[in-house]
Short mmCIF file of C-alpha atoms in Angstrom, two decimals:
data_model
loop_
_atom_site.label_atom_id
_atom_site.label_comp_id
_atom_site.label_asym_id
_atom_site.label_seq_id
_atom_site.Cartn_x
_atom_site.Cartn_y
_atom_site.Cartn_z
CA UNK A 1 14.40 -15.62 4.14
CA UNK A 2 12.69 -13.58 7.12
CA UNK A 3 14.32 -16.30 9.91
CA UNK A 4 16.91 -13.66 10.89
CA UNK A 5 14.96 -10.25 10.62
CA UNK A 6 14.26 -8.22 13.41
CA UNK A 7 10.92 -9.55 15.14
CA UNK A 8 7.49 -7.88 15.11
CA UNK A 9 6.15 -7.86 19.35
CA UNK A 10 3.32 -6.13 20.82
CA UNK A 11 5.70 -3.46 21.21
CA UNK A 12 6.64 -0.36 18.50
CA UNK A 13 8.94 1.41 20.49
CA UNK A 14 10.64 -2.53 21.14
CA UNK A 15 10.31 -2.95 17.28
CA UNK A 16 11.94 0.45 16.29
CA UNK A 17 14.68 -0.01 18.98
CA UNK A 18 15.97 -3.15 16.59
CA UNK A 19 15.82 -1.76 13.22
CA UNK A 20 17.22 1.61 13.92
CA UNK A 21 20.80 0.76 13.93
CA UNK A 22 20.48 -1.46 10.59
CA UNK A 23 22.78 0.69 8.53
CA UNK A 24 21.44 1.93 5.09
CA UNK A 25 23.10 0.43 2.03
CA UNK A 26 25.15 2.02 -0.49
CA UNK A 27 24.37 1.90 -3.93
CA UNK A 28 27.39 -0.52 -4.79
CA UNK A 29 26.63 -2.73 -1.41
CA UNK A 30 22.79 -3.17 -2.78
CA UNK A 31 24.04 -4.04 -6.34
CA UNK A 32 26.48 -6.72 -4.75
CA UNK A 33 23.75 -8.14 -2.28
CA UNK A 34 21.28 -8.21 -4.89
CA UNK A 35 23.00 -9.79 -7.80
CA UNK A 36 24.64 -12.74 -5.09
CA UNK A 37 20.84 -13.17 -3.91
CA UNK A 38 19.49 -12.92 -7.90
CA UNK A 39 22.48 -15.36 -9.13
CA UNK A 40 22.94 -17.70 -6.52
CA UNK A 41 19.97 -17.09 -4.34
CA UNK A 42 21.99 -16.30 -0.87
CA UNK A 43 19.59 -16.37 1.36
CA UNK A 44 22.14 -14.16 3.76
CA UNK A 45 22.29 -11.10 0.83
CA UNK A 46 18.76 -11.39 0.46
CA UNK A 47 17.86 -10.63 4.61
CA UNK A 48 20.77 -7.46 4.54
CA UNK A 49 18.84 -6.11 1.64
CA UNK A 50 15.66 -6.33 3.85
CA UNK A 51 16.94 -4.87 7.51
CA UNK A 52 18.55 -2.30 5.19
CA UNK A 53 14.77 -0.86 4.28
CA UNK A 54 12.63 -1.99 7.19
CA UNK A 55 12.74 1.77 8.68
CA UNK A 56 11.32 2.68 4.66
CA UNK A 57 8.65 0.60 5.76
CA UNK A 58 7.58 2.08 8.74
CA UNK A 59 7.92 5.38 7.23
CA UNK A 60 4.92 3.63 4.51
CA UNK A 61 2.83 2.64 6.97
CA UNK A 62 3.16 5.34 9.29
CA UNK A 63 1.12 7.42 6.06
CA UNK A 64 -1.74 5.04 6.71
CA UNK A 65 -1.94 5.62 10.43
CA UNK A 66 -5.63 7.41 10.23
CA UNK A 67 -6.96 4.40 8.74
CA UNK A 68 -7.94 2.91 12.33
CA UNK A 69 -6.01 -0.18 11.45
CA UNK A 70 -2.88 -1.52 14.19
CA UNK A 71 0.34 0.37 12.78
CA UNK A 72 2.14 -3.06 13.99
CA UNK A 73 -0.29 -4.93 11.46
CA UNK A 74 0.56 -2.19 8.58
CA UNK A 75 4.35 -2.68 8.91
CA UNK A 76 4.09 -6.16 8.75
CA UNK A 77 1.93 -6.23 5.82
CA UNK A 78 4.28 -3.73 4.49
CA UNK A 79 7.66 -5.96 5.34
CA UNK A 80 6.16 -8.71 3.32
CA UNK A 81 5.35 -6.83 0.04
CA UNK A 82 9.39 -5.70 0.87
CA UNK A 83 10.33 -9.61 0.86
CA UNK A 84 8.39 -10.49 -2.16
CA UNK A 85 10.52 -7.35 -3.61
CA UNK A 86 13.36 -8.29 -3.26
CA UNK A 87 12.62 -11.44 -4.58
CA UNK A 88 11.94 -9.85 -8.09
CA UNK A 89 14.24 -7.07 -7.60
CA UNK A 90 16.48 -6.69 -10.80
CA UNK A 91 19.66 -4.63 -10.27
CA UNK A 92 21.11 -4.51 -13.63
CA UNK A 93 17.86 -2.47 -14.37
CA UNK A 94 19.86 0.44 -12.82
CA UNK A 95 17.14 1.93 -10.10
CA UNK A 96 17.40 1.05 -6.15
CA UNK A 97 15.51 -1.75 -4.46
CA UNK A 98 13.29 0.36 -2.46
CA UNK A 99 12.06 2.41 -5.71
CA UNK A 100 11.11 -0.93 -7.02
CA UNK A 101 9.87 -2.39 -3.62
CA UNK A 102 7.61 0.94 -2.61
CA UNK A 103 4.91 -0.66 -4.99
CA UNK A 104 4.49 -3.70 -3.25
CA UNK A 105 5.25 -2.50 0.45
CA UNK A 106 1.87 -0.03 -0.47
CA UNK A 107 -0.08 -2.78 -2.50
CA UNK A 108 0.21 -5.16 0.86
CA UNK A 109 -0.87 -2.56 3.00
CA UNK A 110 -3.62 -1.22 1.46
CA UNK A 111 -4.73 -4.39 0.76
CA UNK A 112 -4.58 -5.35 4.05
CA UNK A 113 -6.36 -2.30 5.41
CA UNK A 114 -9.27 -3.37 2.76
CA UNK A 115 -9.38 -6.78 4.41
CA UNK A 116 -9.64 -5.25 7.93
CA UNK A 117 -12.54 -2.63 7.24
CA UNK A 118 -14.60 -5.85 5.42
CA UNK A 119 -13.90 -7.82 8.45
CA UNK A 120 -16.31 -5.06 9.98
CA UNK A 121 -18.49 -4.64 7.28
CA UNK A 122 -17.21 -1.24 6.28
CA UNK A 123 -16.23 0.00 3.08
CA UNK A 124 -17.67 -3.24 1.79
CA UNK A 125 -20.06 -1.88 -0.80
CA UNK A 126 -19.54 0.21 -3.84
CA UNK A 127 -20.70 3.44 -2.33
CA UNK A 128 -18.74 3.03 0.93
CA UNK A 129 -15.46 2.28 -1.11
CA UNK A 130 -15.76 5.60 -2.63
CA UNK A 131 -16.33 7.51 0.12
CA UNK A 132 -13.88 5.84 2.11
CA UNK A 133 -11.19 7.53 -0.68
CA UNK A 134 -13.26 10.44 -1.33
CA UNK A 135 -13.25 10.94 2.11
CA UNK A 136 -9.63 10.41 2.73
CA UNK A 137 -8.49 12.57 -0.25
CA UNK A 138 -10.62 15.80 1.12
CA UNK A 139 -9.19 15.71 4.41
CA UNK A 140 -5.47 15.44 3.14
CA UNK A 141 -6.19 18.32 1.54
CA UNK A 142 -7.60 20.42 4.33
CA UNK A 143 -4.90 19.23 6.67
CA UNK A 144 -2.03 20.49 4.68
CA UNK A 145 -3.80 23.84 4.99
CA UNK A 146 -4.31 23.72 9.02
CA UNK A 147 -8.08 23.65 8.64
CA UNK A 148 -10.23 21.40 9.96
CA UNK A 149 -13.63 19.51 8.91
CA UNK A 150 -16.64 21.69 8.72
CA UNK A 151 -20.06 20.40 8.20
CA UNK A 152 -20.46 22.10 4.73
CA UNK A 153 -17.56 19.81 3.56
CA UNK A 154 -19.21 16.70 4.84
CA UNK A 155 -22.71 17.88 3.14
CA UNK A 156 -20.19 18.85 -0.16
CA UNK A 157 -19.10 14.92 -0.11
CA UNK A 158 -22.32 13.35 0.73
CA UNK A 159 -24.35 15.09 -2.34
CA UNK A 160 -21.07 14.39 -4.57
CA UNK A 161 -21.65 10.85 -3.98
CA UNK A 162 -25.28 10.67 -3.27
CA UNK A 163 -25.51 9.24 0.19
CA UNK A 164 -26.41 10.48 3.81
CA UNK A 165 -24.93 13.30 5.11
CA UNK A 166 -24.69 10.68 8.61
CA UNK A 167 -22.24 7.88 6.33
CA UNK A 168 -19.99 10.60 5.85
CA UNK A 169 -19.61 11.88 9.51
CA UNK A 170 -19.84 8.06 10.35
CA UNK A 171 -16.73 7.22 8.46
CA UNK A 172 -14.72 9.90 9.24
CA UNK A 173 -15.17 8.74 12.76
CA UNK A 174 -14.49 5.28 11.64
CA UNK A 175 -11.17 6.94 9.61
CA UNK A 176 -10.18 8.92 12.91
CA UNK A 177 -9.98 6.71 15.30
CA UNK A 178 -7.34 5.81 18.07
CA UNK A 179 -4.01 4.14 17.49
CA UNK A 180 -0.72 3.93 18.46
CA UNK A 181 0.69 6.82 16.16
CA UNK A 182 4.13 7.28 15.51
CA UNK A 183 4.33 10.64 15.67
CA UNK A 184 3.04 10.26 19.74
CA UNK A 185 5.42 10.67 22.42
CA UNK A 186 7.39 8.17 23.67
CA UNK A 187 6.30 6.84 27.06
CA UNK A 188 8.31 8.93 29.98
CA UNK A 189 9.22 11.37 27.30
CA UNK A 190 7.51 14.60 26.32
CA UNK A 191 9.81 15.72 23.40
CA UNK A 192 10.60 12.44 21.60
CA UNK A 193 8.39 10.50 19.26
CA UNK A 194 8.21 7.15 17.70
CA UNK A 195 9.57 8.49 14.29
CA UNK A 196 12.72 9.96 16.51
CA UNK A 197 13.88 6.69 17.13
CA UNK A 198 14.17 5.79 13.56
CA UNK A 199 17.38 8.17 13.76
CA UNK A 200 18.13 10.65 10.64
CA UNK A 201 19.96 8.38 9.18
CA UNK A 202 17.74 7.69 6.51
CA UNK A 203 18.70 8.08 3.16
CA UNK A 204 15.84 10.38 1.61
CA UNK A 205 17.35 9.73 -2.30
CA UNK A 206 16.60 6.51 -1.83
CA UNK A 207 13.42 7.05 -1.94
CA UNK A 208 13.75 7.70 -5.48
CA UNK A 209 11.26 9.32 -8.02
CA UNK A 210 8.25 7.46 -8.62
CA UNK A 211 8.71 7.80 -11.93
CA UNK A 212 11.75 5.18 -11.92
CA UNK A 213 9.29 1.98 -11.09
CA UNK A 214 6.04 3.53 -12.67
CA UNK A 215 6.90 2.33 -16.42
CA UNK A 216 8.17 -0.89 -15.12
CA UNK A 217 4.16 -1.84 -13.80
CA UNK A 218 2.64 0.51 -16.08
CA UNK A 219 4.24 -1.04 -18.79
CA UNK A 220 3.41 -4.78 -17.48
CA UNK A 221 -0.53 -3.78 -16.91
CA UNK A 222 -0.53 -2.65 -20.76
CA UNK A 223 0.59 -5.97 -21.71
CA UNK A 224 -1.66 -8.05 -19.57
CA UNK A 225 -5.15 -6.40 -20.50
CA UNK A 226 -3.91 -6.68 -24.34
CA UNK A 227 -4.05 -10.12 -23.53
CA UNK A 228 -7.70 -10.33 -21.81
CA UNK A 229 -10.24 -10.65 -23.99
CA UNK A 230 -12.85 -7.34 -24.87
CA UNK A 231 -14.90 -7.91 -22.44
CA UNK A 232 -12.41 -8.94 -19.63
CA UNK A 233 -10.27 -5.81 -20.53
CA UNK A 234 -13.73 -3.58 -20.43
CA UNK A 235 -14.46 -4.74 -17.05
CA UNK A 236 -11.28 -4.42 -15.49
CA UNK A 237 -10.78 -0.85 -17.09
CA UNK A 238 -14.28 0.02 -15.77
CA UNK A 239 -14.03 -1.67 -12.34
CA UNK A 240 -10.16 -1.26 -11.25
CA UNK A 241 -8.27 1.07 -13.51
CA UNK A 242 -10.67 4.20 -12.71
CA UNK A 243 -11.00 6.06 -9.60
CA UNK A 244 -14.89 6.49 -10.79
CA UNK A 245 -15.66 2.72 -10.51
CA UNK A 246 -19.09 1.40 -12.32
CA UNK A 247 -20.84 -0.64 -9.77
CA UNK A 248 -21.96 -4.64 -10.90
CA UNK A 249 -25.40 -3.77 -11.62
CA UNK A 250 -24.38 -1.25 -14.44
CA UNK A 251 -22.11 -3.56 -16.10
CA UNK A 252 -24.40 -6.46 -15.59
CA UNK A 253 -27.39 -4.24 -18.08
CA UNK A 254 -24.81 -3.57 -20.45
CA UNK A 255 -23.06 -6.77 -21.29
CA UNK A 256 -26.93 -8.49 -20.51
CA UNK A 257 -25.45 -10.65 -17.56
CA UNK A 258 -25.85 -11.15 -14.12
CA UNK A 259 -24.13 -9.08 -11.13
CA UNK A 260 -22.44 -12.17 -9.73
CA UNK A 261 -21.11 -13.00 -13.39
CA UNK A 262 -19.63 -10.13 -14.19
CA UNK A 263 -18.32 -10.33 -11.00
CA UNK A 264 -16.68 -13.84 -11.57
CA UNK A 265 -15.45 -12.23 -14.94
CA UNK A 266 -13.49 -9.70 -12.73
CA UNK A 267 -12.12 -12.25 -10.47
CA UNK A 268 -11.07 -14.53 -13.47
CA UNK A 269 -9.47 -11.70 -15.34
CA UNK A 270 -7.57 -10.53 -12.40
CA UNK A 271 -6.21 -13.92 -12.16
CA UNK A 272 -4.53 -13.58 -15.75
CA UNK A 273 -3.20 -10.20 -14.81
CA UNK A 274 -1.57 -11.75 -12.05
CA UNK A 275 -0.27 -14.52 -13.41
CA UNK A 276 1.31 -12.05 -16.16
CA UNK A 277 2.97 -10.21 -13.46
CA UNK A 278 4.21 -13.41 -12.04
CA UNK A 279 5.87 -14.64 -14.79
CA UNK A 280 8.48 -11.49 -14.88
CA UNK A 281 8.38 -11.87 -10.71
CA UNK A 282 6.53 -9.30 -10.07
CA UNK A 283 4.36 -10.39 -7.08
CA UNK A 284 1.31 -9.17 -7.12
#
């Protein structure tokens, strides 16, 4: 499927130069490509619907640019969750492809971002994936005001969730560090950024609401712990479905078990999740 699409290099501003003039889609042009690729499986409707959202993409992982992970990495990550998208996308269903594929373009890239920041041994443990979020959610919020970090906050997050005031001000480093950003200016240019290049061609009611895909997963999740057993469905509601995750050693004194069980027990019942998302092509 991804033979023809435009090719990742070492280069953004090379990158962005390709996909900029891929025209958006029409409503009526998506519906045709996507019920000839759905029907008949045309490979050829299939790649149009992609190039027609790769810009989407790099808008997604352009959100995650703070997350000292390569923004090259992210949108590639984040082209592949748009593939396996389209390979599930429904059209008769009546929303657009990319209010179906933002789920999966954000699932692959914040999944790969958790794979990168194991690979160095950060945000590995239970405490460090909270504050990682924790972390990240507090300084969204001071940004939009035009404020900055003050050492209160960090003291404010660190007695929240009981660890040094140093982890905090450690990962926020971590969080801040240098990348190629998009909103930077071009090289030779002192008034036009990455994003400039996209063009404003984008279609922002594409981006449709949320609340167009949300019942589609929500709706699939509900099904697939009803089919877990008690303490499968307990786990995962506990461990996943929270953003106030128990750690492995409190489950492990409830259920009378051992960390690395109930850990297998969340692996296994993840499986079946997926596997119920797979069978209705979602691709999870």
């Amino acid at each position: 499927m991804s033979s023809s699409l435009p090719a990742l290099s070492n280069s953004l501003q090379s990158y962005l130069a390709q996909i900029r003039d891929h025209p958006v889609l029409s409503r009526e042009e998506e519906y045709e490509l996507a019920m000839r690729h759905r029907e008949t499986g045309d490979l050829e409707a299939a790649r149009k619907l992609i190039v027609s959202n790769l810009k989407f993409v790099v808008r997604i992982a352009n959100e995650y640019k703070n997350y000292n992970v390569n923004t090259l990495d992210l949108i590639q990550e984040g082209n592949i969750g748009l593939m396996k998208a389209v390979r599930g996308f429904d059209p008769t269903k009546g929303y657009r492809l990319i209010s179906y594929a933002v789920w999966w373009i954000r699932a692959y890239i914040q999944n790969h971002i958790m794979k990168s920041w194991s690979l160095v041994k950060v945000g590995t443990n239970q405490s460090q994936r909270k504050l990682f979020y924790k972390l990240r959610s507090t300084k969204n919020k001071i940004e939009a005001t035009g404020a900055e970090m003050e050492e209160d906050i960090y003291s404010e997050i660190a007695k929240e969730l009981d660890v040094p005031d140093s982890q905090v001000i450690e990962m926020d480093r971590i969080m801040s560090g240098k990348d190629l950003s998009l909103d930077a200016n071009i090289e030779g240019s002192t008034e036009r950024t990455y994003v400039d290049m996209l063009g404003d061609t984008f279609d922002q009611e594409q981006f449709l609401e949320d609340s167009q895909a949300r019942p589609l997963v929500a709706k699939k999740i509900k099904e697939a712990l009803a089919n877990l057993k008690d303490r499968e469905r307990y786990i995962i509601e506990r461990r996943i479905l929270t953003d106030s995750p128990e750690t492995l050693e409190k489950l492990s004194r409830k259920f009378g078990i051992s960390r690395e069980r109930v850990r297998q027990i969340e692996k296994n019942a993840l499986n079946k999740i997926r596997k119920e998302f797979q069978k209705e092509h979602f691709h999870v």
